[in-house]
Structure formats: C-alpha cells, structure tokens
Amino acid sequence: MKRLVYADNAATTPLSPRVLEAMLPYLREAYGNPSSLYALGQEAKEAVEQSRAAVAQCLGAQPNEIYFTSGGSESDNWAVKGTAHLLAKKGKKHLITTKFEHHAVLHAMAALEKEGFSVTYLDVHENGVVLPEELEQALREDTALVSVMYANNEIGTIQPIAEIGAVCKRHGVLFHTDAVQAVGNLTIDVKAQNIDMLSLSAHKFHGPKGVGALYLRRGIPLANLIDGGAQERGRRAGTENVAGIVGLGAAIQEACGDMAARAARLTAMRDRLIDGVLKIERSRLNGDRARRLPGNANFCFEGIEGESLLLMLDASGIAASSGSACTSGSLDPSHVLLAIGLPHAVAHGSLRISLSGQNTEEDVDFLLEKLPPIVARLRAMSPLWEDIVNGKSIS
Ligand SMILES: *Cc1c(COP(=O)(O)O)cnc(C)c1O
C-alpha cells in the first residue's frame, strides 16, 4: 500500500481506536433516548453524564457548566450571538475580537454587525499574538463580550489567555475563547484563566466529527441558539448525540491524560521539521517560533503557489494544507496571513503542516525528504522565480 503521511491534524484528526471502541455500544445495543425513563434510556443518560464529567475535569470546570453541541462552529456561534442578543437588552452592543479568528467567530460577528452591533477587530501583529494592553484600550462602556481564540488554527500561535481573562474580569466584560485547537495540546484551567465561555470540538483531538461542547461558567446568562426540548438543562435542545458525546468524553480523557509527554515529543518533532524546512532558500516560518502549538508549522516559500504545492505533496503521499481547510479550494489569500501583515502575493503560498500524537519521527523524515525537491521543481517551472532571485521582488 502506498504510504500516506497525514500532516493536516489542524483540519481534523483520525479517530482514536479506543474512542471508536467506547462509542460502538451506543450505536448498537445501547440506543436509548437519554430522556426516556426506562433503563435503556437511563443507560444512555448515564453515559452522557460521564462524558460531561470528563470534559469538566479536563478544563477545571464543574460538570453542570458543560453543554454539548454539534461542534466548534455551533459553540462559537452560541457564545457570541447568545451573549450579544442578551446584553443588547442592557444597551451593550459592542463586541471585541481579533482579525485572525476562525470563520465561526468572524462570520458570527459579521452577522451581528448587520443587526446593528459594533465590532472591534484587534490586530495580531507580525508574530501572531494579541497584546492584552491593546484589548484594554479597545474596551468601551457598552462592551458586552471579548472573544479571543486560545491558539490559531493556521499559524498555531498561542494567545495570552490568562492575561486577557484578567483584563476582562477587571472591567466586568464577558470573555469567550475558541479553544478548539488548544484542548489536548495546552493546559487549560477556566477558573485560573478567568474564562467565562470556551468552545471545543471532539474531532480536533481524535474524537468523532459533529460533536463539541461549550463551557459556560455558572451564573453567566446566555440566550439559547437552538430552542426546543428541555435537553442540556433547557439550554440546548435536541436529542443528545449519545455515541458522539461518549466519543468526545473518551477522546478528551485520552488527550488530557498524557498531554505533557505528548506535547514534549511533538514539540521536538515540530522543531526538527522547522529547522529542516527553513534550510530551503527564501522560505519563512509564519507566526512566533516558540509561542505555537506543539504540532504546528506554517511556512511560505517565495515564488510558490500553495495549491500546486499541495497537489504535488498529495501525489507524494503527504496530506497537508494551505491556509485553512475552509478556504483552500478557493483562491482567496488567508485572512490569518493577511492579519500578520503578509502581502497578498505571499499569503497565497503558505503550507501548514500540523502533526498529532499519531505522527512519528519517520513521518518527519519523509516530509523533509519529499518537500525540498518539490519546492525546487515548482520553482523551476515558475516564470516568477527568476525575477525573484534576480532581486525583482514580487511582494
Ligand atoms: C475546526 C475549528 C473550528 C470549527 O469546529 P467544527 O467542530 O469543525 O465546527 C472552530 N475553531 C477553530 C479554531 C477550529 O480549528
């Protein structure tokens, strides 16, 4: 069989075999509805509550602060729109976020702008990190919510979440963080970090797709996004995705259980990869070198189109990404790379390699063997490349 190195774990991760095993009974014999009072229903309810406890434990939260959703996008929409719609009634119609959030937050914000809310988009600077003092300056009397992602999905940079949480607390403003890329990779303690709301998604840490959670600090008011039955204590209607929730619980236990050792191993692999790739002439690493997710490396190669690079890597048995999975397929430059100040011409040509605990040193060897000759071949075919090496910069 042809070798495949899967290096796109920021887009999604392979399901852990143990997670699949944990889920199977709930797709087969234990199919009850958790709202049913007979034993079959109560068995399903019990499994959902065990997962809730596992999620809470990983975040330093209480189980009754965890609400299951259909994934990261729903959790983000719920936190942002639910807060905005409730606090607008108190005259608070200003929101703060950053220029490089996931589209689930950015497009939720854009929808609110159309409804008459005003939104401040903070800069993330060249290294891809938000400055808490700039956030503090952006706060207004009518600010309802601050939403800053924990770690960026394209360039992997980690934000000063505890400092941001402290600023929000000092000013009495609610703080939401999209932690979809952080869970299982970085230590999270919602109480110590003053996080009021946090989004996570199972398929980013070897769980199933289509299931996630929102942590909502006890006592925080939030308008419902999905109305209907009384599931999730009346705050998120719909019959529970029992097998998915069981998978989420098993995956978060696995991911948080051996996080420190895995992060150390991944960081060493990532750094070896970065050192090797930066030997390619006219290449650069995007985002801060040290303050980044253990498995994330994001590069630009002058004179190279991201899309052609991906196709050639695919033909060599490497699955990676250009920009984010949501935007590849379109020729738009990445909003994240534009936010850190890269010119349009360069922002087209990025390569994101994202490793997970299932990757090996041999995978890194394979990437370092295949990538440089592909870059060289594409440059040899590029009409721009000669201009670049002769000093006629394209950007
Ligand atoms: C993947 C991702 C999302 C969306 O999560 P889904 O479960 O796929 O809806 C949101 N935010 C970030 C940072 C992500 O990486």
Tab-separated table of C-alpha atoms and ligand atoms in Angstrom:
chain	number	residue	atom	x	y	z
A	1	MET	CA	0.000	0.000	0.000
A	2	LYS	CA	1.206	3.491	-0.797
A	3	ARG	CA	2.488	5.376	2.196
A	4	LEU	CA	0.341	8.275	3.478
A	5	VAL	CA	1.729	10.784	5.931
A	6	TYR	CA	-1.242	12.615	7.408
A	7	ALA	CA	0.019	16.053	8.396
A	8	ASP	CA	-3.253	18.002	8.471
A	9	ASN	CA	-4.342	17.435	12.061
A	10	ALA	CA	-5.481	21.047	12.471
A	11	ALA	CA	-8.209	20.264	9.904
A	12	THR	CA	-9.258	17.043	11.584
A	13	THR	CA	-7.628	14.090	13.340
A	14	PRO	CA	-8.003	10.345	12.870
A	15	LEU	CA	-10.387	8.724	15.342
A	16	SER	CA	-8.563	7.019	18.195
A	17	PRO	CA	-9.178	3.230	18.156
A	18	ARG	CA	-10.065	3.335	21.867
A	19	VAL	CA	-12.586	6.096	21.216
A	20	LEU	CA	-14.238	4.028	18.495
A	21	GLU	CA	-14.480	1.057	20.878
A	22	ALA	CA	-16.093	3.269	23.530
A	23	MET	CA	-18.660	4.548	21.017
A	24	LEU	CA	-19.735	1.276	19.394
A	25	PRO	CA	-22.084	0.020	22.147
A	26	TYR	CA	-24.056	3.281	21.884
A	27	LEU	CA	-24.508	2.798	18.143
A	28	ARG	CA	-25.593	-0.814	18.638
A	29	GLU	CA	-27.428	-2.107	21.681
A	30	ALA	CA	-27.464	0.958	23.954
A	31	TYR	CA	-29.559	3.072	21.610
A	32	GLY	CA	-31.953	4.556	24.157
A	33	ASN	CA	-33.005	8.188	24.301
A	34	PRO	CA	-31.486	9.794	27.426
A	35	SER	CA	-34.825	11.481	28.141
A	36	SER	CA	-36.622	8.127	28.452
A	37	LEU	CA	-37.284	6.926	31.971
A	38	TYR	CA	-36.807	3.176	31.421
A	39	ALA	CA	-33.434	1.518	31.924
A	40	LEU	CA	-32.354	1.686	28.268
A	41	GLY	CA	-32.786	5.465	28.295
A	42	GLN	CA	-31.144	5.882	31.670
A	43	GLU	CA	-28.131	3.887	30.485
A	44	ALA	CA	-27.641	6.424	27.696
A	45	LYS	CA	-28.161	9.305	30.109
A	46	GLU	CA	-25.559	7.871	32.450
A	47	ALA	CA	-23.026	7.705	29.584
A	48	VAL	CA	-23.710	11.322	28.622
A	49	GLU	CA	-23.162	12.435	32.223
A	50	GLN	CA	-19.881	10.526	32.453
A	51	SER	CA	-18.644	12.371	29.383
A	52	ARG	CA	-19.749	15.663	30.871
A	53	ALA	CA	-17.662	14.917	33.965
A	54	ALA	CA	-14.642	14.021	31.799
A	55	VAL	CA	-14.869	17.289	29.850
A	56	ALA	CA	-15.269	19.292	33.060
A	57	GLN	CA	-12.253	17.631	34.606
A	58	CYS	CA	-10.003	18.448	31.659
A	59	LEU	CA	-10.973	22.146	31.829
A	60	GLY	CA	-11.031	22.625	35.598
A	61	ALA	CA	-14.809	23.200	35.421
A	62	GLN	CA	-17.877	21.678	37.092
A	63	PRO	CA	-19.964	19.156	35.109
A	64	ASN	CA	-23.026	21.436	35.232
A	65	GLU	CA	-21.011	24.089	33.372
A	66	ILE	CA	-20.607	21.872	30.267
A	67	TYR	CA	-23.159	21.879	27.416
A	68	PHE	CA	-22.858	19.500	24.477
A	69	THR	CA	-23.238	20.931	20.973
A	70	SER	CA	-22.716	19.834	17.367
A	71	GLY	CA	-19.115	21.077	17.338
A	72	GLY	CA	-16.815	24.064	17.429
A	73	SER	CA	-18.816	26.176	15.000
A	74	GLU	CA	-22.034	25.858	16.986
A	75	SER	CA	-20.287	26.546	20.292
A	76	ASP	CA	-18.674	29.684	18.842
A	77	ASN	CA	-21.964	30.925	17.362
A	78	TRP	CA	-23.807	30.236	20.584
A	79	ALA	CA	-21.298	32.056	22.796
A	80	VAL	CA	-21.027	35.105	20.527
A	81	LYS	CA	-24.646	35.520	19.410
A	82	GLY	CA	-26.148	34.332	22.706
A	83	THR	CA	-24.196	36.936	24.688
A	84	ALA	CA	-24.775	39.717	22.166
A	85	HIS	CA	-28.517	39.191	21.973
A	86	LEU	CA	-28.939	39.085	25.729
A	87	LEU	CA	-26.703	42.016	26.642
A	88	ALA	CA	-28.102	44.207	23.854
A	89	LYS	CA	-31.186	44.482	26.041
A	90	LYS	CA	-28.971	46.258	28.601
A	91	GLY	CA	-27.667	48.622	25.933
A	92	LYS	CA	-24.382	46.761	25.448
A	93	LYS	CA	-23.920	46.459	21.698
A	94	HIS	CA	-20.129	46.444	21.297
A	95	LEU	CA	-18.030	43.296	20.813
A	96	ILE	CA	-14.273	42.782	20.594
A	97	THR	CA	-12.481	40.004	18.742
A	98	THR	CA	-9.321	39.595	16.649
A	99	LYS	CA	-8.591	39.723	12.944
A	100	PHE	CA	-7.458	36.110	12.794
A	101	GLU	CA	-10.260	34.181	14.486
A	102	HIS	CA	-11.803	31.104	12.899
A	103	HIS	CA	-14.627	31.968	10.497
A	104	ALA	CA	-17.138	30.552	13.009
A	105	VAL	CA	-16.401	33.580	15.196
A	106	LEU	CA	-15.641	36.095	12.436
A	107	HIS	CA	-18.792	35.348	10.457
A	108	ALA	CA	-20.932	35.309	13.620
A	109	MET	CA	-19.530	38.772	14.365
A	110	ALA	CA	-20.251	39.901	10.795
A	111	ALA	CA	-23.861	38.701	11.136
A	112	LEU	CA	-24.190	40.761	14.328
A	113	GLU	CA	-22.750	43.844	12.597
A	114	LYS	CA	-25.579	43.542	10.067
A	115	GLU	CA	-28.023	43.582	13.001
A	116	GLY	CA	-26.538	46.859	14.247
A	117	PHE	CA	-23.850	45.690	16.687
A	118	SER	CA	-20.421	47.279	16.503
A	119	VAL	CA	-17.312	45.081	16.483
A	120	THR	CA	-13.648	45.931	17.109
A	121	TYR	CA	-11.157	43.587	15.404
A	122	LEU	CA	-7.831	43.595	17.253
A	123	ASP	CA	-4.511	43.345	15.408
A	124	VAL	CA	-2.430	40.250	15.957
A	125	HIS	CA	0.912	41.717	14.869
A	126	GLU	CA	3.689	40.058	12.953
A	127	ASN	CA	4.229	37.244	15.451
A	128	GLY	CA	0.502	36.351	15.547
A	129	VAL	CA	-0.101	37.332	19.163
A	130	VAL	CA	-2.686	39.761	20.600
A	131	LEU	CA	-1.497	42.366	23.126
A	132	PRO	CA	-3.660	42.494	26.286
A	133	GLU	CA	-2.963	46.254	26.614
A	134	GLU	CA	-4.456	46.852	23.164
A	135	LEU	CA	-7.514	44.898	24.230
A	136	GLU	CA	-7.801	47.038	27.353
A	137	GLN	CA	-7.672	50.201	25.221
A	138	ALA	CA	-10.439	48.881	22.966
A	139	LEU	CA	-12.894	48.285	25.833
A	140	ARG	CA	-15.898	50.623	25.998
A	141	GLU	CA	-18.737	51.295	28.396
A	142	ASP	CA	-21.027	49.294	26.140
A	143	THR	CA	-18.692	46.324	25.509
A	144	ALA	CA	-20.608	43.082	26.024
A	145	LEU	CA	-18.076	40.418	25.079
A	146	VAL	CA	-14.451	39.756	24.220
A	147	SER	CA	-13.773	36.677	22.070
A	148	VAL	CA	-10.115	35.725	21.505
A	149	MET	CA	-9.053	32.289	20.332
A	150	TYR	CA	-6.719	30.255	22.523
A	151	ALA	CA	-4.495	29.058	19.678
A	152	ASN	CA	-4.794	29.875	15.995
A	153	ASN	CA	-5.712	27.060	13.619
A	154	GLU	CA	-3.491	28.218	10.749
A	155	ILE	CA	-0.282	29.538	12.270
A	156	GLY	CA	-0.647	27.847	15.665
A	157	THR	CA	0.198	30.909	17.755
A	158	ILE	CA	-0.909	30.832	21.391
A	159	GLN	CA	-2.597	33.873	22.931
A	160	PRO	CA	-2.022	35.239	26.463
A	161	ILE	CA	-5.378	33.889	27.636
A	162	ALA	CA	-4.900	34.346	31.390
A	163	GLU	CA	-3.839	37.994	30.900
A	164	ILE	CA	-6.800	38.639	28.609
A	165	GLY	CA	-9.096	36.948	31.125
A	166	ALA	CA	-7.729	39.182	33.875
A	167	VAL	CA	-8.357	42.349	31.817
A	168	CYS	CA	-11.942	41.236	31.113
A	169	LYS	CA	-12.582	40.403	34.745
A	170	ARG	CA	-11.207	43.763	35.914
A	171	HIS	CA	-13.608	45.565	33.581
A	172	GLY	CA	-16.604	43.299	34.131
A	173	VAL	CA	-16.754	42.147	30.497
A	174	LEU	CA	-17.544	38.561	29.495
A	175	PHE	CA	-14.694	36.553	27.937
A	176	HIS	CA	-15.107	33.736	25.419
A	177	THR	CA	-12.254	31.736	23.935
A	178	ASP	CA	-12.340	29.394	20.946
A	179	ALA	CA	-10.107	26.652	22.351
A	180	VAL	CA	-10.779	24.144	19.557
A	181	GLN	CA	-7.069	23.890	18.719
A	182	ALA	CA	-5.910	24.098	22.325
A	183	VAL	CA	-7.781	21.239	24.001
A	184	GLY	CA	-5.474	18.254	24.372
A	185	ASN	CA	-2.439	20.348	23.413
A	186	LEU	CA	-2.269	23.077	26.065
A	187	THR	CA	-3.103	23.278	29.753
A	188	ILE	CA	-6.498	24.834	30.390
A	189	ASP	CA	-7.877	25.973	33.726
A	190	VAL	CA	-11.007	28.034	33.149
A	191	LYS	CA	-11.122	29.333	36.720
A	192	ALA	CA	-7.461	30.396	36.972
A	193	GLN	CA	-7.595	31.912	33.476
A	194	ASN	CA	-10.885	33.769	34.090
A	195	ILE	CA	-12.579	32.207	31.084
A	196	ASP	CA	-16.366	32.643	31.078
A	197	MET	CA	-17.073	30.613	27.926
A	198	LEU	CA	-14.938	28.131	25.993
A	199	SER	CA	-15.578	26.231	22.752
A	200	LEU	CA	-14.158	22.803	21.940
A	201	SER	CA	-14.653	20.182	19.234
A	202	ALA	CA	-14.056	16.426	19.512
A	203	HIS	CA	-12.693	15.799	16.014
A	204	LYS	CA	-9.668	18.016	16.660
A	205	PHE	CA	-8.419	15.618	19.377
A	206	HIS	CA	-9.082	12.176	17.873
A	207	GLY	CA	-12.800	12.125	18.653
A	208	PRO	CA	-15.705	11.953	16.178
A	209	LYS	CA	-16.869	14.802	13.952
A	210	GLY	CA	-20.110	16.669	14.641
A	211	VAL	CA	-19.876	16.884	18.414
A	212	GLY	CA	-18.405	19.528	20.696
A	213	ALA	CA	-19.096	21.427	23.861
A	214	LEU	CA	-19.432	24.879	25.311
A	215	TYR	CA	-18.148	25.560	28.792
A	216	LEU	CA	-20.383	28.228	30.325
A	217	ARG	CA	-19.355	29.494	33.748
A	218	ARG	CA	-22.132	29.003	36.287
A	219	GLY	CA	-24.377	32.050	36.578
A	220	ILE	CA	-23.450	33.523	33.179
A	221	PRO	CA	-26.590	34.378	31.229
A	222	LEU	CA	-26.729	33.261	27.609
A	223	ALA	CA	-29.624	33.352	25.141
A	224	ASN	CA	-30.380	29.982	23.533
A	225	LEU	CA	-29.283	29.358	19.975
A	226	ILE	CA	-31.397	26.211	19.466
A	227	ASP	CA	-34.860	26.153	21.029
A	228	GLY	CA	-36.969	23.047	21.518
A	229	GLY	CA	-36.980	20.294	24.127
A	230	ALA	CA	-35.513	20.524	27.608
A	231	GLN	CA	-32.207	18.763	26.872
A	232	GLU	CA	-28.988	20.200	28.318
A	233	ARG	CA	-30.910	21.732	31.207
A	234	GLY	CA	-33.163	23.631	28.831
A	235	ARG	CA	-30.354	25.494	27.132
A	236	ARG	CA	-29.621	23.442	24.026
A	237	ALA	CA	-32.496	21.477	22.545
A	238	GLY	CA	-32.262	18.272	20.528
A	239	THR	CA	-31.921	14.586	21.374
A	240	GLU	CA	-28.363	14.066	22.528
A	241	ASN	CA	-25.792	12.666	20.073
A	242	VAL	CA	-25.102	9.906	22.591
A	243	ALA	CA	-22.420	7.950	20.718
A	244	GLY	CA	-20.729	11.196	19.697
A	245	ILE	CA	-20.787	12.534	23.243
A	246	VAL	CA	-19.372	9.239	24.539
A	247	GLY	CA	-16.626	9.555	21.896
A	248	LEU	CA	-15.925	13.135	22.959
A	249	GLY	CA	-15.592	12.030	26.585
A	250	ALA	CA	-13.264	9.133	25.762
A	251	ALA	CA	-11.168	11.326	23.457
A	252	ILE	CA	-10.759	14.178	25.935
A	253	GLN	CA	-9.723	11.731	28.654
A	254	GLU	CA	-7.085	10.294	26.367
A	255	ALA	CA	-5.934	13.703	25.117
A	256	CYS	CA	-5.696	15.347	28.528
A	257	GLY	CA	-4.351	12.246	30.230
A	258	ASP	CA	-0.964	12.110	28.529
A	259	MET	CA	-0.775	15.714	27.354
A	260	ALA	CA	2.566	16.761	28.817
A	261	ALA	CA	4.544	13.822	27.443
A	262	ARG	CA	2.883	14.045	24.027
A	263	ALA	CA	3.396	17.814	23.809
A	264	ALA	CA	7.096	17.438	24.602
A	265	ARG	CA	7.544	14.750	21.939
A	266	LEU	CA	5.565	16.778	19.371
A	267	THR	CA	7.444	19.989	20.111
A	268	ALA	CA	10.767	18.243	19.428
A	269	MET	CA	9.408	16.799	16.152
A	270	ARG	CA	7.985	20.172	15.118
A	271	ASP	CA	11.261	21.959	15.810
A	272	ARG	CA	13.254	19.424	13.810
A	273	LEU	CA	10.784	19.873	10.957
A	274	ILE	CA	11.019	23.680	11.114
A	275	ASP	CA	14.839	23.624	11.178
A	276	GLY	CA	14.894	21.277	8.203
A	277	VAL	CA	12.357	23.158	6.098
A	278	LEU	CA	13.938	26.575	6.738
A	279	LYS	CA	17.091	25.296	5.018
A	280	ILE	CA	15.127	25.799	1.781
A	281	GLU	CA	16.196	29.169	0.363
A	282	ARG	CA	13.677	32.030	0.544
A	283	SER	CA	11.409	30.227	2.962
A	284	ARG	CA	9.912	31.653	6.161
A	285	LEU	CA	8.061	30.420	9.199
A	286	ASN	CA	4.761	32.193	9.886
A	287	GLY	CA	3.898	33.039	13.484
A	288	ASP	CA	6.006	33.159	16.609
A	289	ARG	CA	8.676	30.462	16.673
A	290	ALA	CA	8.168	29.436	20.312
A	291	ARG	CA	4.625	30.503	21.253
A	292	ARG	CA	2.943	27.993	18.976
A	293	LEU	CA	1.033	24.730	19.217
A	294	PRO	CA	3.293	21.696	19.700
A	295	GLY	CA	2.353	20.209	16.300
A	296	ASN	CA	2.009	23.322	14.123
A	297	ALA	CA	4.416	24.559	11.455
A	298	ASN	CA	3.340	27.097	8.825
A	299	PHE	CA	5.653	28.208	6.033
A	300	CYS	CA	5.809	30.441	2.994
A	301	PHE	CA	8.058	29.730	0.049
A	302	GLU	CA	8.661	32.673	-2.253
A	303	GLY	CA	7.517	32.058	-5.799
A	304	ILE	CA	5.313	29.070	-4.906
A	305	GLU	CA	1.534	28.718	-5.222
A	306	GLY	CA	0.094	26.932	-2.192
A	307	GLU	CA	-2.386	24.921	-4.244
A	308	SER	CA	0.203	23.432	-6.616
A	309	LEU	CA	2.414	22.571	-3.670
A	310	LEU	CA	-0.445	20.682	-2.010
A	311	LEU	CA	-1.209	18.704	-5.157
A	312	MET	CA	2.412	17.645	-5.577
A	313	LEU	CA	2.662	16.708	-1.904
A	314	ASP	CA	-0.538	14.689	-2.237
A	315	ALA	CA	0.925	12.822	-5.191
A	316	SER	CA	3.917	12.002	-2.959
A	317	GLY	CA	1.693	10.662	-0.168
A	318	ILE	CA	1.581	13.722	2.082
A	319	ALA	CA	-1.676	15.328	3.253
A	320	ALA	CA	-1.084	18.923	4.343
A	321	SER	CA	-2.908	22.190	3.974
A	322	SER	CA	-2.547	25.639	2.501
A	323	GLY	CA	-4.136	28.357	4.583
A	324	SER	CA	-7.049	26.701	6.347
A	325	ALA	CA	-9.118	23.768	5.139
A	326	CYS	CA	-12.152	26.039	4.937
A	327	THR	CA	-10.525	28.401	2.455
A	328	SER	CA	-8.387	26.047	0.424
A	329	GLY	CA	-10.304	25.271	-2.710
A	330	SER	CA	-10.803	28.999	-3.151
A	331	LEU	CA	-8.034	31.248	-4.362
A	332	ASP	CA	-8.584	33.834	-1.632
A	333	PRO	CA	-5.471	34.571	0.367
A	334	SER	CA	-5.628	33.509	4.001
A	335	HIS	CA	-7.179	36.145	6.298
A	336	VAL	CA	-4.816	34.916	9.011
A	337	LEU	CA	-1.689	35.534	6.938
A	338	LEU	CA	-3.004	38.939	5.876
A	339	ALA	CA	-3.661	39.719	9.565
A	340	ILE	CA	0.015	39.135	10.427
A	341	GLY	CA	0.980	41.533	7.663
A	342	LEU	CA	1.988	39.248	4.804
A	343	PRO	CA	1.391	40.765	1.362
A	344	HIS	CA	-1.328	39.195	-0.820
A	345	ALA	CA	1.199	37.587	-3.174
A	346	VAL	CA	2.827	35.708	-0.321
A	347	ALA	CA	-0.362	34.879	1.588
A	348	HIS	CA	-1.425	32.645	-1.339
A	349	GLY	CA	1.587	30.417	-0.987
A	350	SER	CA	1.528	29.065	2.530
A	351	LEU	CA	1.956	25.483	3.676
A	352	ARG	CA	0.550	24.302	7.016
A	353	ILE	CA	1.919	21.082	8.435
A	354	SER	CA	0.083	20.016	11.585
A	355	LEU	CA	1.213	16.919	13.466
A	356	SER	CA	-0.612	14.898	16.108
A	357	GLY	CA	0.399	12.246	18.613
A	358	GLN	CA	-0.096	9.619	15.901
A	359	ASN	CA	2.761	11.046	13.776
A	360	THR	CA	6.241	9.594	14.071
A	361	GLU	CA	9.864	10.689	13.577
A	362	GLU	CA	9.757	8.668	10.333
A	363	ASP	CA	6.930	10.937	9.159
A	364	VAL	CA	9.142	13.978	9.766
A	365	ASP	CA	11.979	12.284	7.841
A	366	PHE	CA	9.570	11.624	4.970
A	367	LEU	CA	8.368	15.256	4.931
A	368	LEU	CA	11.947	16.542	4.951
A	369	GLU	CA	12.865	14.162	2.139
A	370	LYS	CA	9.924	15.000	-0.145
A	371	LEU	CA	9.316	18.718	0.387
A	372	PRO	CA	12.600	20.373	-0.756
A	373	PRO	CA	12.717	18.734	-4.221
A	374	ILE	CA	9.028	19.561	-4.788
A	375	VAL	CA	9.642	23.225	-3.952
A	376	ALA	CA	12.659	23.201	-6.290
A	377	ARG	CA	10.664	21.599	-9.110
A	378	LEU	CA	7.798	24.091	-8.786
A	379	ARG	CA	10.230	26.991	-8.751
A	380	ALA	CA	11.947	25.681	-11.866
A	381	MET	CA	8.551	25.771	-13.609
A	382	SER	CA	7.612	29.210	-12.262
A	383	PRO	CA	8.028	32.257	-14.502
A	384	LEU	CA	8.248	34.387	-11.342
A	385	TRP	CA	11.119	32.576	-9.740
A	386	GLU	CA	13.850	34.008	-11.991
A	387	ASP	CA	12.639	37.541	-11.268
A	388	ILE	CA	12.695	36.810	-7.554
A	389	VAL	CA	16.264	35.533	-7.495
A	390	ASN	CA	17.312	38.490	-9.653
A	391	GLY	CA	16.002	40.801	-6.948
A	392	LYS	CA	12.748	41.824	-8.557
A	393	SER	CA	10.590	41.147	-5.505
A	394	ILE	CA	7.042	40.053	-6.204
A	395	SER	CA	5.632	41.291	-2.916
B	1	LIG	C1	-12.047	23.341	13.484
B	1	LIG	C2	-12.212	24.627	14.196
B	1	LIG	C3	-13.492	25.165	14.458
B	1	LIG	C4	-14.752	24.514	13.958
B	1	LIG	O1	-15.031	23.334	14.636
B	1	LIG	P1	-16.084	22.297	13.977
B	1	LIG	O2	-16.305	21.281	15.024
B	1	LIG	O3	-15.414	21.748	12.766
B	1	LIG	O4	-17.320	23.079	13.664
B	1	LIG	C5	-13.575	26.340	15.157
B	1	LIG	N1	-12.482	26.973	15.598
B	1	LIG	C6	-11.232	26.503	15.386
B	1	LIG	C7	-10.063	27.240	15.909
B	1	LIG	C8	-11.061	25.318	14.660
B	1	LIG	O5	-9.840	24.873	14.427
